[in-house]
Tab-separated table of C-alpha atoms in Angstrom:
chain	number	residue	atom	x	y	z
A	21	UNK	CA	-19.746	3.703	25.527
A	22	UNK	CA	-21.874	3.884	22.385
A	23	UNK	CA	-19.529	2.458	19.721
A	24	UNK	CA	-22.206	2.738	17.028
A	25	UNK	CA	-22.437	6.537	17.470
A	26	UNK	CA	-18.640	6.733	17.347
A	27	UNK	CA	-18.691	4.572	14.206
A	28	UNK	CA	-21.070	7.026	12.518
A	29	UNK	CA	-18.834	9.941	13.519
A	30	UNK	CA	-15.767	8.034	12.304
A	31	UNK	CA	-17.467	7.266	8.982
A	32	UNK	CA	-18.469	10.907	8.483
A	33	UNK	CA	-14.938	12.077	9.246
A	34	UNK	CA	-13.484	9.440	6.942
A	35	UNK	CA	-15.733	10.638	4.115
A	36	UNK	CA	-14.634	14.231	4.660
A	37	UNK	CA	-11.003	13.117	4.850
A	38	UNK	CA	-11.068	11.097	1.613
A	39	UNK	CA	-11.815	14.193	-0.478
A	40	UNK	CA	-8.285	15.452	0.023
A	41	UNK	CA	-5.215	14.479	-1.925
A	42	UNK	CA	-2.950	13.007	0.808
A	43	UNK	CA	-5.468	10.256	1.442
A	44	UNK	CA	-5.764	9.600	-2.294
A	45	UNK	CA	-2.015	8.981	-2.529
A	46	UNK	CA	-2.164	6.618	0.438
A	47	UNK	CA	-5.038	4.659	-1.126
A	48	UNK	CA	-3.334	4.469	-4.515
A	49	UNK	CA	-0.155	3.141	-2.918
A	50	UNK	CA	-2.089	0.200	-1.508
A	51	UNK	CA	-3.279	-1.221	-4.826
A	52	UNK	CA	-2.440	-1.889	-8.454
A	53	UNK	CA	0.839	-1.249	-10.170
A	54	UNK	CA	2.067	1.162	-7.514
A	55	UNK	CA	1.597	-1.453	-4.787
A	56	UNK	CA	3.323	-4.089	-6.912
A	57	UNK	CA	6.341	-1.816	-7.439
A	58	UNK	CA	6.495	-0.915	-3.751
A	59	UNK	CA	6.164	-4.550	-2.681
A	60	UNK	CA	8.901	-5.749	-5.033
A	61	UNK	CA	11.187	-2.951	-3.821
A	62	UNK	CA	10.489	-3.776	-0.160
A	63	UNK	CA	11.335	-7.425	-0.859
A	64	UNK	CA	14.745	-6.553	-2.260
A	65	UNK	CA	13.765	-6.091	-5.891
A	66	UNK	CA	12.835	-9.695	-6.695
A	67	UNK	CA	9.630	-11.697	-5.949
A	68	UNK	CA	7.323	-14.370	-7.241
A	69	UNK	CA	4.034	-13.143	-8.732
A	70	UNK	CA	2.109	-15.305	-6.254
A	71	UNK	CA	3.666	-13.388	-3.361
A	72	UNK	CA	2.254	-10.117	-4.689
A	73	UNK	CA	-1.124	-11.750	-5.335
A	74	UNK	CA	-1.246	-13.148	-1.809
A	75	UNK	CA	-0.190	-9.871	-0.201
A	76	UNK	CA	-2.786	-7.877	-2.131
A	77	UNK	CA	-5.498	-10.505	-1.788
A	78	UNK	CA	-6.303	-10.498	-5.497
A	79	UNK	CA	-6.272	-13.098	-8.252
A	80	UNK	CA	-3.143	-14.157	-10.067
A	81	UNK	CA	-4.811	-13.027	-13.315
A	82	UNK	CA	-5.072	-9.453	-12.027
A	83	UNK	CA	-1.452	-9.526	-10.890
A	84	UNK	CA	-0.418	-10.873	-14.291
A	85	UNK	CA	-2.209	-7.951	-15.969
A	86	UNK	CA	-0.471	-5.432	-13.675
A	87	UNK	CA	2.910	-7.086	-14.263
A	88	UNK	CA	2.331	-7.118	-18.028
A	89	UNK	CA	1.673	-3.395	-17.902
A	90	UNK	CA	4.735	-2.750	-15.725
A	91	UNK	CA	6.854	-4.851	-18.068
A	92	UNK	CA	5.643	-2.868	-21.106
A	93	UNK	CA	6.588	0.328	-19.263
A	94	UNK	CA	10.076	-1.030	-18.588
A	95	UNK	CA	9.625	-1.175	-14.818
A	96	UNK	CA	9.954	-4.942	-14.284
A	97	UNK	CA	11.384	-7.983	-15.998
A	98	UNK	CA	10.430	-11.624	-15.615
A	99	UNK	CA	12.783	-14.561	-15.755
A	100	UNK	CA	12.683	-18.268	-15.015
A	101	UNK	CA	13.907	-19.097	-11.506
A	102	UNK	CA	17.257	-20.878	-11.822
A	103	UNK	CA	16.539	-22.921	-8.671
A	104	UNK	CA	13.101	-24.064	-9.881
A	105	UNK	CA	12.465	-23.719	-13.599
A	106	UNK	CA	8.689	-23.945	-13.015
A	107	UNK	CA	8.678	-20.568	-11.268
A	108	UNK	CA	8.878	-17.071	-12.705
A	109	UNK	CA	10.731	-14.368	-10.792
A	110	UNK	CA	9.739	-10.723	-11.183
A	111	UNK	CA	12.523	-8.181	-10.802
A	112	UNK	CA	12.601	-4.408	-10.774
A	113	UNK	CA	14.526	-2.640	-13.484
A	114	UNK	CA	16.465	0.513	-12.688
A	115	UNK	CA	13.469	2.477	-13.943
A	116	UNK	CA	11.109	0.463	-11.721
A	117	UNK	CA	13.330	0.894	-8.670
A	118	UNK	CA	13.524	4.643	-9.271
A	119	UNK	CA	9.746	4.852	-9.684
A	120	UNK	CA	9.175	2.810	-6.501
A	121	UNK	CA	11.547	5.116	-4.617
A	122	UNK	CA	9.782	8.179	-6.014
A	123	UNK	CA	6.370	6.818	-4.958
A	124	UNK	CA	7.699	6.021	-1.473
A	125	UNK	CA	9.135	9.484	-1.016
A	126	UNK	CA	5.930	11.138	-2.226
A	127	UNK	CA	3.828	8.969	0.075
A	128	UNK	CA	6.046	9.665	3.087
A	129	UNK	CA	5.932	13.381	2.334
A	130	UNK	CA	2.127	13.319	2.228
A	131	UNK	CA	1.855	11.308	5.443
A	132	UNK	CA	4.351	13.640	7.124
A	133	UNK	CA	2.255	16.654	6.113
A	134	UNK	CA	-0.898	14.950	7.347
A	135	UNK	CA	0.627	14.079	10.727
A	136	UNK	CA	2.188	17.532	11.117
A	137	UNK	CA	-1.232	19.145	11.667
A	138	UNK	CA	-1.372	17.187	14.940
A	139	UNK	CA	0.633	17.851	18.055
A	140	UNK	CA	3.559	15.491	18.589
A	141	UNK	CA	1.606	13.685	21.309
A	142	UNK	CA	-1.521	13.332	19.130
A	143	UNK	CA	0.525	12.121	16.150
A	144	UNK	CA	2.198	9.438	18.274
A	145	UNK	CA	-1.163	8.430	19.752
A	146	UNK	CA	-2.780	8.253	16.308
A	147	UNK	CA	-0.023	5.987	14.978
A	148	UNK	CA	-0.194	3.847	18.149
A	149	UNK	CA	-3.973	3.404	17.837
A	150	UNK	CA	-3.720	2.696	14.110
A	151	UNK	CA	-1.219	-0.076	14.886
A	152	UNK	CA	-3.693	-1.653	17.311
A	153	UNK	CA	-6.469	-1.521	14.718
A	154	UNK	CA	-4.161	-3.012	12.060
A	155	UNK	CA	-3.135	-5.805	14.430
A	156	UNK	CA	-6.759	-6.774	15.040
A	157	UNK	CA	-8.107	-6.106	11.531
A	158	UNK	CA	-8.650	-9.806	10.896
A	159	UNK	CA	-11.096	-10.026	13.792
A	160	UNK	CA	-13.475	-7.319	12.581
A	161	UNK	CA	-13.000	-7.174	8.787
A	162	UNK	CA	-14.656	-9.726	6.538
């Protein structure tokens, strides 16, 4: 099998795909303030900034900037950890939790629409193959 030819075809299809809005929402959900909100919500509404930084693979300074912005918008609060006063805990506010939920619902709606153009069998196969690629991403991504 010529994997390089398939890679070119994949790349061309990916470029065509990225022009459309559902993919844009997926990409946006994987970075910045939206990711931070989603991550905090998935972790029960309370995390350490370093956890977000580690999960996103970005500097603590960039996370601090995102958290500052979210705090100004009333989406998160920060407090000193009662168990370890050296640590800061970031928590979602009601507004932040509602926004995270709204983003999740919008993202799921877009992914549902995207998958619905496939047959049930193709949709299941796509998700199965994507899981394999995600599992092995560390072996082929630098």
